[in-house]
CSV table of C-alpha atoms and ligand atoms in Angstrom, one decimal:
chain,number,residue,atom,x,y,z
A,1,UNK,CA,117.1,70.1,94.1
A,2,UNK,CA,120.8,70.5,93.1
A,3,UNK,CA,123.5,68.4,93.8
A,4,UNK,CA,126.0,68.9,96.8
A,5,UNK,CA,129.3,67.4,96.4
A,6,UNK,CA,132.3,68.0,98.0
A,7,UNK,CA,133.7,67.2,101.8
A,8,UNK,CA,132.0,65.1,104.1
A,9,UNK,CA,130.9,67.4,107.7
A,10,UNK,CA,131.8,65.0,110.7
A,11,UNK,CA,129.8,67.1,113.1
A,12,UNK,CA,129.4,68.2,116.6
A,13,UNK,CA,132.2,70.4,115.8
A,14,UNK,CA,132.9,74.4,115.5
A,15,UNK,CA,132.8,76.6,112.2
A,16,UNK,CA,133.4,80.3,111.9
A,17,UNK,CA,130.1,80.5,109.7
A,18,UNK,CA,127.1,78.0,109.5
A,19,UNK,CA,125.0,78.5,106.5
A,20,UNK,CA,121.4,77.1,107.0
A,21,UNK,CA,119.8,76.7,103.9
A,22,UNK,CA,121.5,75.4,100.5
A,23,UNK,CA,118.9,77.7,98.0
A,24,UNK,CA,120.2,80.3,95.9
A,25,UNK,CA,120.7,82.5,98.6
A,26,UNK,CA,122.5,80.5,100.5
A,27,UNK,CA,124.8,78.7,98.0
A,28,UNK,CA,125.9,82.3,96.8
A,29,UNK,CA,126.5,83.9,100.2
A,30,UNK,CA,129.2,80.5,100.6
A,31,UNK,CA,130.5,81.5,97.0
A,32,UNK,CA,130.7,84.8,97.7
A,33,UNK,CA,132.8,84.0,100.9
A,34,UNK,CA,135.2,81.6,99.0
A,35,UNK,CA,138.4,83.3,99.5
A,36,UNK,CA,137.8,84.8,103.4
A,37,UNK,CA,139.6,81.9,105.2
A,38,UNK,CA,136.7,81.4,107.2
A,39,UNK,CA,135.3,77.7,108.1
A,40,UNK,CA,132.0,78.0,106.4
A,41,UNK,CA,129.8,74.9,106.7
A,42,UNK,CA,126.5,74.9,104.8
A,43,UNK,CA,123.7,72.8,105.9
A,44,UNK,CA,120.7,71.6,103.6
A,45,UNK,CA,117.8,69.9,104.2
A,46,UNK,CA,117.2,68.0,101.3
A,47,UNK,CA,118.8,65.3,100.2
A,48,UNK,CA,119.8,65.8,96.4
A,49,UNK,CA,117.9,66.2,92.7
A,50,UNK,CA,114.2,67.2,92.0
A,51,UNK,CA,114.1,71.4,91.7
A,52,UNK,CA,111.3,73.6,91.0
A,53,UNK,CA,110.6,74.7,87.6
A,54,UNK,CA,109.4,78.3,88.5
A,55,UNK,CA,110.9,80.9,86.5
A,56,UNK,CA,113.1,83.5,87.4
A,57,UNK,CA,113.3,86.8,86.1
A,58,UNK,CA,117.2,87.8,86.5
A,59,UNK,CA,118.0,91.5,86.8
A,60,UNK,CA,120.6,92.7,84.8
A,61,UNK,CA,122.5,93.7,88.1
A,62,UNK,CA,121.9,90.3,89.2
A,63,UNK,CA,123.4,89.0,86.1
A,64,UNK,CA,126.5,91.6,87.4
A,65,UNK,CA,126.5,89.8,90.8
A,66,UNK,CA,126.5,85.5,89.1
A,67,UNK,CA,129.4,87.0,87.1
A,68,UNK,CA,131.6,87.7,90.2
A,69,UNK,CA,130.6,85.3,91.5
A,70,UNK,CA,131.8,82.8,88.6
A,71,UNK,CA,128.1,81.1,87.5
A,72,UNK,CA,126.9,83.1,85.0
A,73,UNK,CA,128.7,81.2,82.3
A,74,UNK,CA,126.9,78.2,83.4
A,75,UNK,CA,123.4,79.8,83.4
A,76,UNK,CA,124.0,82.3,79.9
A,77,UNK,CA,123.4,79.1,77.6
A,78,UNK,CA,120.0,78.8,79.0
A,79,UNK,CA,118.9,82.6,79.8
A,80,UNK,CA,116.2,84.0,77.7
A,81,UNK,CA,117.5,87.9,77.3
A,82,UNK,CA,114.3,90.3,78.2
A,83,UNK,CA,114.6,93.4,76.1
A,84,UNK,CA,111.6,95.0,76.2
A,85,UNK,CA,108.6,94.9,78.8
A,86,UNK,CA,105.2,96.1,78.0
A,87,UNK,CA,102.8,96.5,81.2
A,88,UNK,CA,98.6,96.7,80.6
A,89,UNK,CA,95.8,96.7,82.6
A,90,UNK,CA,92.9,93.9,81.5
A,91,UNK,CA,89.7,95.8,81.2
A,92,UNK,CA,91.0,99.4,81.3
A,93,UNK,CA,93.6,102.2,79.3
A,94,UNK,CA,96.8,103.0,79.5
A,95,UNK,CA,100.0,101.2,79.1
A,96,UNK,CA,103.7,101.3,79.4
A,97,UNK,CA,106.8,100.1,77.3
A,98,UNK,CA,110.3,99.5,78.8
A,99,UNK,CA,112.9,98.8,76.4
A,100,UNK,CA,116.7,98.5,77.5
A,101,UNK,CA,117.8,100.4,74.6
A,102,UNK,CA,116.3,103.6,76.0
A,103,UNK,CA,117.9,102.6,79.5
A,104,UNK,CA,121.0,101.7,78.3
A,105,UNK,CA,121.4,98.5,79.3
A,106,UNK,CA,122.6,95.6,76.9
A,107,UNK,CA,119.2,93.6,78.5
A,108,UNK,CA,116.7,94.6,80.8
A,109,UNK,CA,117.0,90.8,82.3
A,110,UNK,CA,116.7,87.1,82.0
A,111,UNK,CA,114.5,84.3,82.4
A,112,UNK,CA,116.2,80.7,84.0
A,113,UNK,CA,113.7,78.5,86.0
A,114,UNK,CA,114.5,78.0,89.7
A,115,UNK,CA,116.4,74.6,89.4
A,116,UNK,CA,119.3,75.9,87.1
A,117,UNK,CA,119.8,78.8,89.0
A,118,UNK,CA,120.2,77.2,92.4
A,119,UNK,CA,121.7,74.0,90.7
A,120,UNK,CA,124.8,76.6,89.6
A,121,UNK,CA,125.3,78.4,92.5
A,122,UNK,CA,124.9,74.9,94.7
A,123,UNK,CA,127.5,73.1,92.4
A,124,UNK,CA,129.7,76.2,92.3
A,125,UNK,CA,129.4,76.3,95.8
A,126,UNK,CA,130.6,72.5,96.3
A,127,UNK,CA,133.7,73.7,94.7
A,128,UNK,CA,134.9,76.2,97.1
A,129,UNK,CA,136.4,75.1,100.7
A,130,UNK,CA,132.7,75.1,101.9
A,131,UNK,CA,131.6,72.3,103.9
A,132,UNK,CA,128.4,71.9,102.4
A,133,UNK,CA,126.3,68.7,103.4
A,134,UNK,CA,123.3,67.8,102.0
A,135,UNK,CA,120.0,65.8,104.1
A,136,UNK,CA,120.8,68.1,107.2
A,137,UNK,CA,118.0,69.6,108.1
A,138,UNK,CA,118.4,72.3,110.9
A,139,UNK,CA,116.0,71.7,114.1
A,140,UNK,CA,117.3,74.5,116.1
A,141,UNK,CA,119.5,77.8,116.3
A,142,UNK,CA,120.3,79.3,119.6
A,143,UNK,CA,121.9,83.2,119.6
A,144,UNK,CA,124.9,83.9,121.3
A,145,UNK,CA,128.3,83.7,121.2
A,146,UNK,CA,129.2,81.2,120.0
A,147,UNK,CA,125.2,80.6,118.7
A,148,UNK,CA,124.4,76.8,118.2
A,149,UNK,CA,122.8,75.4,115.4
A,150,UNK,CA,121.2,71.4,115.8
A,151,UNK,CA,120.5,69.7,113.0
A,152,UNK,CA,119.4,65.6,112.1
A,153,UNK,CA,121.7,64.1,109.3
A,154,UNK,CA,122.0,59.9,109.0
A,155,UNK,CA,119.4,59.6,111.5
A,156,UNK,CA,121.5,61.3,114.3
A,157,UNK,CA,121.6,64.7,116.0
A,158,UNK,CA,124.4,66.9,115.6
A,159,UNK,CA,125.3,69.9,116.7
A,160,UNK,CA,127.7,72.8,115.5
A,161,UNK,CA,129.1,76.3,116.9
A,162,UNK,CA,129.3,79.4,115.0
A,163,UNK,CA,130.0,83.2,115.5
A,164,UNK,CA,128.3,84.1,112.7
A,165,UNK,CA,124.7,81.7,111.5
A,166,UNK,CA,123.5,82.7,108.2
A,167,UNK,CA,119.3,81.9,108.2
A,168,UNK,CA,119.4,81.3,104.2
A,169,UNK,CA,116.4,78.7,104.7
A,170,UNK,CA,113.4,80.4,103.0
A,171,UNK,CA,109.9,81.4,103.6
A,172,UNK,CA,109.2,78.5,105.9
A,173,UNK,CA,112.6,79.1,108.2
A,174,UNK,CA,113.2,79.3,111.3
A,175,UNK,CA,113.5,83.1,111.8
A,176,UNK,CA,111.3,84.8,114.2
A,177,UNK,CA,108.2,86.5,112.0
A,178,UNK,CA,107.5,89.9,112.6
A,179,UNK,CA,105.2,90.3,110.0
A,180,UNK,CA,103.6,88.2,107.4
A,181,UNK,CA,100.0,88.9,104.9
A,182,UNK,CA,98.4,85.6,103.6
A,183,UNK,CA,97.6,87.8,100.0
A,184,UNK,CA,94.7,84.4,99.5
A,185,UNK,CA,95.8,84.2,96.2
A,186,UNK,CA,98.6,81.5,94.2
A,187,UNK,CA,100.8,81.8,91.3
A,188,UNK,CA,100.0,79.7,88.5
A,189,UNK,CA,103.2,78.4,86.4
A,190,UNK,CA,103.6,77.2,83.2
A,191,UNK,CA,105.2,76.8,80.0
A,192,UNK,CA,102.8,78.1,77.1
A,193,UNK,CA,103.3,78.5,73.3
A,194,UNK,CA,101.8,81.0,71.2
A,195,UNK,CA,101.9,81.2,67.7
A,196,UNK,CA,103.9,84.8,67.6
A,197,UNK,CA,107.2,84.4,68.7
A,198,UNK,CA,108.4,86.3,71.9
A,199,UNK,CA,111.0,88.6,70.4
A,200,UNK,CA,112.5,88.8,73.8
A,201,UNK,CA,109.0,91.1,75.2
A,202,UNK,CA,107.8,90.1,78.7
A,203,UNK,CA,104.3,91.0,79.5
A,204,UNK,CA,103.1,92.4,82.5
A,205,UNK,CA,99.5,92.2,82.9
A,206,UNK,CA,97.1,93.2,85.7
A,207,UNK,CA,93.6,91.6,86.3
A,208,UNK,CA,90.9,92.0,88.8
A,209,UNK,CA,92.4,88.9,90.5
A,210,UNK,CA,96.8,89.6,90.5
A,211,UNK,CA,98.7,90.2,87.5
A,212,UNK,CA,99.4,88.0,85.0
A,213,UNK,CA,103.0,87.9,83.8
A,214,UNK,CA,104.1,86.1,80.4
A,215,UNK,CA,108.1,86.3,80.1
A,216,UNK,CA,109.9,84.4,77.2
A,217,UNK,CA,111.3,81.4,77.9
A,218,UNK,CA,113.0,79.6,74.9
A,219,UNK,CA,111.1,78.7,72.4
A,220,UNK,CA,107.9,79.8,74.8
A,221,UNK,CA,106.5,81.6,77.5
A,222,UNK,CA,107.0,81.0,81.3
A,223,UNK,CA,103.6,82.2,82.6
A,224,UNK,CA,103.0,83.5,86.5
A,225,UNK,CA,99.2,83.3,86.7
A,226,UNK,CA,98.3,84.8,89.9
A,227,UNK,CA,94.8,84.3,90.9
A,228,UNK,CA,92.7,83.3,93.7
A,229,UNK,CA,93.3,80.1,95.5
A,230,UNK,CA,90.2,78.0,94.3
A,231,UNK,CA,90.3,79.3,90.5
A,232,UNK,CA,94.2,78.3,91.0
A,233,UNK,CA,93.2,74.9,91.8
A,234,UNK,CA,91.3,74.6,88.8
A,235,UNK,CA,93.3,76.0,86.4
A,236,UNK,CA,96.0,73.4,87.2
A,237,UNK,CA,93.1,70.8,86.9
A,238,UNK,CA,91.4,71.8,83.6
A,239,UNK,CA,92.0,70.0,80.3
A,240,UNK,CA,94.5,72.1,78.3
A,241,UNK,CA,92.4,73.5,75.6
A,242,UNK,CA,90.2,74.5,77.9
A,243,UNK,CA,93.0,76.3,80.0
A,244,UNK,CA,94.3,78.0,77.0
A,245,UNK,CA,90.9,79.2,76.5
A,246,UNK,CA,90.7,80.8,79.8
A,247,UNK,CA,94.3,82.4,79.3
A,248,UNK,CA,93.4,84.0,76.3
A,249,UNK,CA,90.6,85.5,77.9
A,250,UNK,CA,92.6,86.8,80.7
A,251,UNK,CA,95.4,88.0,78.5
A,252,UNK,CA,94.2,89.3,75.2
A,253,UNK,CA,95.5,88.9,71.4
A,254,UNK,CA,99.0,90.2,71.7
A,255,UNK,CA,100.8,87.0,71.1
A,256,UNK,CA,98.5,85.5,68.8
A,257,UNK,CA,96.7,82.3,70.1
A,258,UNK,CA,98.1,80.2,72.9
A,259,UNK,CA,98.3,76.4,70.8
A,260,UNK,CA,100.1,74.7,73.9
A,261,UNK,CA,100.7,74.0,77.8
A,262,UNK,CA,102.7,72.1,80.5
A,263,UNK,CA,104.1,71.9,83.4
A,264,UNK,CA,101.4,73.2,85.4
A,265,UNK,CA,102.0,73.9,89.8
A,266,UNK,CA,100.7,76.7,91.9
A,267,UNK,CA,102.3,78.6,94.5
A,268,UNK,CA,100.4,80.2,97.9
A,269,UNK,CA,101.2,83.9,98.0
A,270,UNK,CA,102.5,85.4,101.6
A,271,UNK,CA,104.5,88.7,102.2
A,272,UNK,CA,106.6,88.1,105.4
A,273,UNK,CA,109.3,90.1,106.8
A,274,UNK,CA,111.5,88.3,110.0
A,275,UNK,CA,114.2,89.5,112.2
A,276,UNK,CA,116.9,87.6,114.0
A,277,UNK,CA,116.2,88.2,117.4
A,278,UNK,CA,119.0,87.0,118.8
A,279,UNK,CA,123.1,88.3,118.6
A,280,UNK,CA,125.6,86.5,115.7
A,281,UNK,CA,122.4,84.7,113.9
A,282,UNK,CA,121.5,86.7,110.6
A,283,UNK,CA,119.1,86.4,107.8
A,284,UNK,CA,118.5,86.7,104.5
A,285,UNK,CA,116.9,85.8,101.3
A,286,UNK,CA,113.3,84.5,101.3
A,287,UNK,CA,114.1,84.0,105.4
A,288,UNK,CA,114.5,87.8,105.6
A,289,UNK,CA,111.6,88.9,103.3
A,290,UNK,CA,109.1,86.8,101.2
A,291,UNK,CA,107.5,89.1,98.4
A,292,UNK,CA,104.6,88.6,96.0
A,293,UNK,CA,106.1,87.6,92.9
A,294,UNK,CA,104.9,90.5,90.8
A,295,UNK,CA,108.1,92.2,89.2
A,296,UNK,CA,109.9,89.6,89.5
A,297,UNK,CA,112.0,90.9,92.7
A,298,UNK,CA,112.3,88.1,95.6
A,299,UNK,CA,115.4,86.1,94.2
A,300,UNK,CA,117.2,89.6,92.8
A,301,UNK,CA,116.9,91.2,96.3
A,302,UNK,CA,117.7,88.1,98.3
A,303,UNK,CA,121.1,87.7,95.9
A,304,UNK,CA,121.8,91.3,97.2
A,305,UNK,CA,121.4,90.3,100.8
A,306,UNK,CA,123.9,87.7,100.3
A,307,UNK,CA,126.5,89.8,98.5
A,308,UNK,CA,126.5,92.5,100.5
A,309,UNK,CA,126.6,90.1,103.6
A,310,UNK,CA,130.0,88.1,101.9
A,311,UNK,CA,131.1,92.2,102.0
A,312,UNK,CA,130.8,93.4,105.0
A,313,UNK,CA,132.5,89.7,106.2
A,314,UNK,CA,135.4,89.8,103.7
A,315,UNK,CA,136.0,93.3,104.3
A,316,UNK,CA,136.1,93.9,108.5
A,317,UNK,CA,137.6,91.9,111.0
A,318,UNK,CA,136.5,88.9,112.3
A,319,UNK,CA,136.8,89.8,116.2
A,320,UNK,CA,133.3,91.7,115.5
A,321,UNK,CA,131.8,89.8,113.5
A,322,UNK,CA,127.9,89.0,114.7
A,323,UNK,CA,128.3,91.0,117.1
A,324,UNK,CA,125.0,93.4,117.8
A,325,UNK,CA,126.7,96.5,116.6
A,326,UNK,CA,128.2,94.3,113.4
A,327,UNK,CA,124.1,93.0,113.3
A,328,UNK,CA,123.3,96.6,113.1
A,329,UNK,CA,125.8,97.7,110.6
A,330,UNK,CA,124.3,94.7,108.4
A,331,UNK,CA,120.6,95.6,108.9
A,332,UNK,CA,121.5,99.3,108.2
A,333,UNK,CA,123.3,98.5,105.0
A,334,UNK,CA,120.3,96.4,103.5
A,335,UNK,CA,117.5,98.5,105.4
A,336,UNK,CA,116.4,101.1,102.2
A,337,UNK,CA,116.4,98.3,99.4
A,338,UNK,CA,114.5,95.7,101.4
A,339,UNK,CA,111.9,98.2,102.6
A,340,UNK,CA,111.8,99.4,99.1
A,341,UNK,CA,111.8,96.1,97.4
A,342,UNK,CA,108.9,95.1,99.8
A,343,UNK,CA,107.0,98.0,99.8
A,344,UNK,CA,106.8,98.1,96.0
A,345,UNK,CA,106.0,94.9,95.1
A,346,UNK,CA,103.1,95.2,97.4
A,347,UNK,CA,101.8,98.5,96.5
A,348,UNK,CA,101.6,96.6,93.6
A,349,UNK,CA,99.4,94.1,94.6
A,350,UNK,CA,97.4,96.6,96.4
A,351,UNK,CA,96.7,99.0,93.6
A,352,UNK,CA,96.0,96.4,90.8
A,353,UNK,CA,94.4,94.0,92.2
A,354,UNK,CA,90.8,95.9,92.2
A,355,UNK,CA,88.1,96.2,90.1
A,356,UNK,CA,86.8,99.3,91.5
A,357,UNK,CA,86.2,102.0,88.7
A,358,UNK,CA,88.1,105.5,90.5
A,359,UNK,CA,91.2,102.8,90.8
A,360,UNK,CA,91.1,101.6,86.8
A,361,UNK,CA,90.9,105.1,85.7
A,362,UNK,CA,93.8,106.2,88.0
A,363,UNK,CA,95.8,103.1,86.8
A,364,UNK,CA,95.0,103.8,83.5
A,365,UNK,CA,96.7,107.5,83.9
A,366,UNK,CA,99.7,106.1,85.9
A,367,UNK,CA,100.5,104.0,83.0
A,368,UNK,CA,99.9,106.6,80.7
A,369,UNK,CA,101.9,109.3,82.8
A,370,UNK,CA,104.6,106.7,83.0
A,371,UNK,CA,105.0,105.9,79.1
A,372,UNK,CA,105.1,109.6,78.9
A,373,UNK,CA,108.0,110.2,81.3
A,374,UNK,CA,111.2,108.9,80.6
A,375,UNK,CA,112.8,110.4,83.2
A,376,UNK,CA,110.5,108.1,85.3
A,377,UNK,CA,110.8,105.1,83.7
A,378,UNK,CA,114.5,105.4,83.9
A,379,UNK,CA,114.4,105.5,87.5
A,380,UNK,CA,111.9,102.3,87.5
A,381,UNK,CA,114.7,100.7,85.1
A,382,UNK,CA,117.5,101.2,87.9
A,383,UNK,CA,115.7,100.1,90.9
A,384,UNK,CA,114.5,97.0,89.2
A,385,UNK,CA,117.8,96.8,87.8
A,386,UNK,CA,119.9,97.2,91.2
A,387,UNK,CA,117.8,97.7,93.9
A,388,UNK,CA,117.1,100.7,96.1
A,389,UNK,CA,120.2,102.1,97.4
A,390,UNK,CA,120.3,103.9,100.8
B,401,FAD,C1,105.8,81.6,91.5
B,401,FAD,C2,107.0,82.4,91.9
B,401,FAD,C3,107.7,83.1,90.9
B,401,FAD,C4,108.9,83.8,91.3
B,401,FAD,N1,109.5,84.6,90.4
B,401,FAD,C5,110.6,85.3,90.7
B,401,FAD,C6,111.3,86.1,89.7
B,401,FAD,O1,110.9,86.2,88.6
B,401,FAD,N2,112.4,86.8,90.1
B,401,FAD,C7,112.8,86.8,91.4
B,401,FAD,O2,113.8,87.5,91.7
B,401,FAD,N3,112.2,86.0,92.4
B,401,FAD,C8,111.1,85.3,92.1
B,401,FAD,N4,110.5,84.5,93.0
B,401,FAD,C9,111.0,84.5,94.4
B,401,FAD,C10,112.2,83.5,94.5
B,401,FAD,O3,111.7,82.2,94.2
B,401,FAD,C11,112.7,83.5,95.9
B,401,FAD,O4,112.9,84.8,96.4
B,401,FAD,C12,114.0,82.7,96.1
B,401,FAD,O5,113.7,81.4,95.8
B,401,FAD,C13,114.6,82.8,97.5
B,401,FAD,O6,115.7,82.0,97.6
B,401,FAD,P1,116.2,81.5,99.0
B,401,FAD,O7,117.4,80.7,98.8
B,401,FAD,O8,116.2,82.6,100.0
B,401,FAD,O9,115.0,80.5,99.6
B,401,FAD,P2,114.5,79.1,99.0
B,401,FAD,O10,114.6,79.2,97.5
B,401,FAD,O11,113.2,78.9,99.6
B,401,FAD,O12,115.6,78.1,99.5
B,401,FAD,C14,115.7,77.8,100.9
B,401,FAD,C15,116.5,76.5,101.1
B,401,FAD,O13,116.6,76.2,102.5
B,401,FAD,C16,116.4,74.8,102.7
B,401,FAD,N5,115.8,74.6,104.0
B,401,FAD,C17,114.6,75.0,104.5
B,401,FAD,N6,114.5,74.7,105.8
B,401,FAD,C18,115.7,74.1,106.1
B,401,FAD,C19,116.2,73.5,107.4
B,401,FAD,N7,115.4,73.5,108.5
B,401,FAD,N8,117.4,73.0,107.4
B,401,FAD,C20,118.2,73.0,106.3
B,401,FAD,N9,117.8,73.6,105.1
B,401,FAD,C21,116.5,74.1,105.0
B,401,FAD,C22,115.3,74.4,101.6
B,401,FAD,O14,115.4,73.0,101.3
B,401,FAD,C23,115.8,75.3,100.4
B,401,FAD,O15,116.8,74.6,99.6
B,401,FAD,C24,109.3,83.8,92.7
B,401,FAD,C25,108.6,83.1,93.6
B,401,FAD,C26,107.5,82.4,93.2
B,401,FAD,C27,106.7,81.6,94.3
């Protein structure tokens, strides 16, 4: 968990904006809002170090957005470029390349594990005139205006007032759920070495039980196994050899032989969608929408949420601000790319993750439709690239 430095929150006091949740999401909406004058106080629940190692695959638009916002500098040194992805299906024809030279883009993305990224954005973060207090762990928001937010830091309740209350807090937060699908399947991360070097490919590739994804990581791979619960258990469980053995199987001979593995942990699998339902609280990031990680897309969306969000606050006044029409506006703005971000990611899931014969054939001709198309695969390019746009 990064780091949080900066000024000291006495509490039981009032801020324009309450940020709950010091994640990605919620260190770059405070970033983004460094220069509105506002009060912004960020609350996070844990107390300081540790991280996650999961990779991240960056979009190249999300690369755009950590360059406003001042991190990317502090993330480049350690971002393996993506220049070409190759999709397959295990078992079945057809296939599809996408390289950024035929897109246009410099780099179709980047690969940085969890803990850098938010570690940036939460030092960055510290910098600005943010309040942002680390060990405060949120027990309760109330709407209305002001709304409330309660929170436990040194072993005491606090409480704070806010027009505007940013849910940043993740899959596990406090907004109200209006729909959520346990997919009963886990991602399996990793670092793996092959013997061929990555040359900057990342490999999509879909299996009876959720696509495996290999994306180059340094010297390696970063591997997103997903798989069914028990068989995730034991794949985090099983001596090494005998795990390469059973990714080679799953993934083929493109790399050459897998010859090493660490850092195994495995991830449960949930779409979720919530809504605020109450006036001036808001959410976004994982709070908003939680999507299978399959194309990469939950951290690339959830940094749009909070860019757009610093936006629409640093460009309207602050008289209307979290307001229900201002809500509106806000849910409006971000309605086409979430619905498309979560609808594609799980049609994903939905078409791939079958064995049924009529569905490998039709895959099979998608892919090969799609490598024929460039037309098509430009469009796939920009969406992944920047999102859907209303
Ligand atoms: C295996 C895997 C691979 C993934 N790969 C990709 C990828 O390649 N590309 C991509 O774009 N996305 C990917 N994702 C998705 C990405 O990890 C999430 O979308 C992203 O982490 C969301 O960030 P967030 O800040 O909204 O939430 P989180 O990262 O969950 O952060 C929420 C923060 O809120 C804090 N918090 C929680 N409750 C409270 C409370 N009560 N009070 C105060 N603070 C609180 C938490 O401590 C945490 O710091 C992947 C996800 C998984 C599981």
């Amino acid at each position: 968990m990064p780091e949080f430095g900066g000024n000291a929150f006495a509490g039981n006091e009032a801020a324009d904006i309450v940020i709950v949740g010091g994640g990605p999401v919620g260190s770059a909406l405070a970033l983004a809002l460094r220069d509105s004058g506002l009060r912004i106080v960020l609350l996070e629940a844990r107390a300081a170090g540790g991280g996650d190692a999961r990779p991240l695959a960056l979009s190249y638009g999300s690369r755009l957005i950590l360059e406003r916002l001042g991190v990317w500098p502090a993330l480049a040194a350690t971002a393996t470029p993506i220049r070409n992805i190759h999709v397959s299906q295990r078992g079945g024809f057809g296939r599809v390349g996408l390289a950024a030279a035929e897109a246009g883009f410099p780099e179709l993305g980047y690969v940085v594990d969890y803990g850098r990224v938010a570690q940036a954005l939460a030092q960055a973060a510290a910098l600005t005139a943010a309040q942002c207090l680390t060990g405060a762990r949120v027990i309760a928001t109330h709407g209305g205006d002001p709304a409330r937010v309660q929170y436990e830091y040194d072993g005491e309740q606090r409480e704070l007032t806010a027009v505007l209350v940013a849910l940043a807090d993740g899959s596990a937060g406090g907004g109200a759920s209006a729909e959520s699908v346990d997919y009963q399947q886990c991602a399996v991360t990793a670092c793996v070495v092959s013997e061929r070097p990555h040359n900057n490919t990342a490999y999509e590739r879909f299996t009876a039980h959720g696509p495996l994804a290999l994306l180059p990581d340094n010297d390696g791979w970063a591997l997103v196994w997903t798989t069914r619960p028990e068989h995730a258990r034991q794949l985090c469980a099983m001596a090494p050899e005998i795990f390469l053995g059973e990714l080679r199987t799953a993934f083929g001979g493109r790399t050459g032989d897998f010859i090493k593995v660490s850092g195994r942990a495995a991830y449960p699998l949930q779409r979720r969608r919530a809504q605020a339902a109450a006036d001036h609280i808001v959410l976004i990031g994982n709070a908003a929408q939680t999507l299978h990680p399959v194309a990469g897309q939950g951290f690339n969306l959830g940094l749009r949420d909070a860019w757009e969000l610093g936006e629409q606050i640093n460009s309207g006044s602050t008289a209307a601000l979290g307001s229900r029409a201002w809500l509106n506006a806000y849910q409006q703005r971000r309605r086409v790319d979430r619905s498309a971000g979560l609808g594609f990611t799980h049609a994903l899931v939905e078409l791939f993750s079958n064995d049924l014969l009529p569905l490998r054939l039709a895959r099979g001709t998608g892919l090969a439709l799609l490598g024929c198309l460039p037309p098509l695969k430009n469009f796939l390019i920009r969406r992944m690239t920047f999102g859907a746009r209303g």
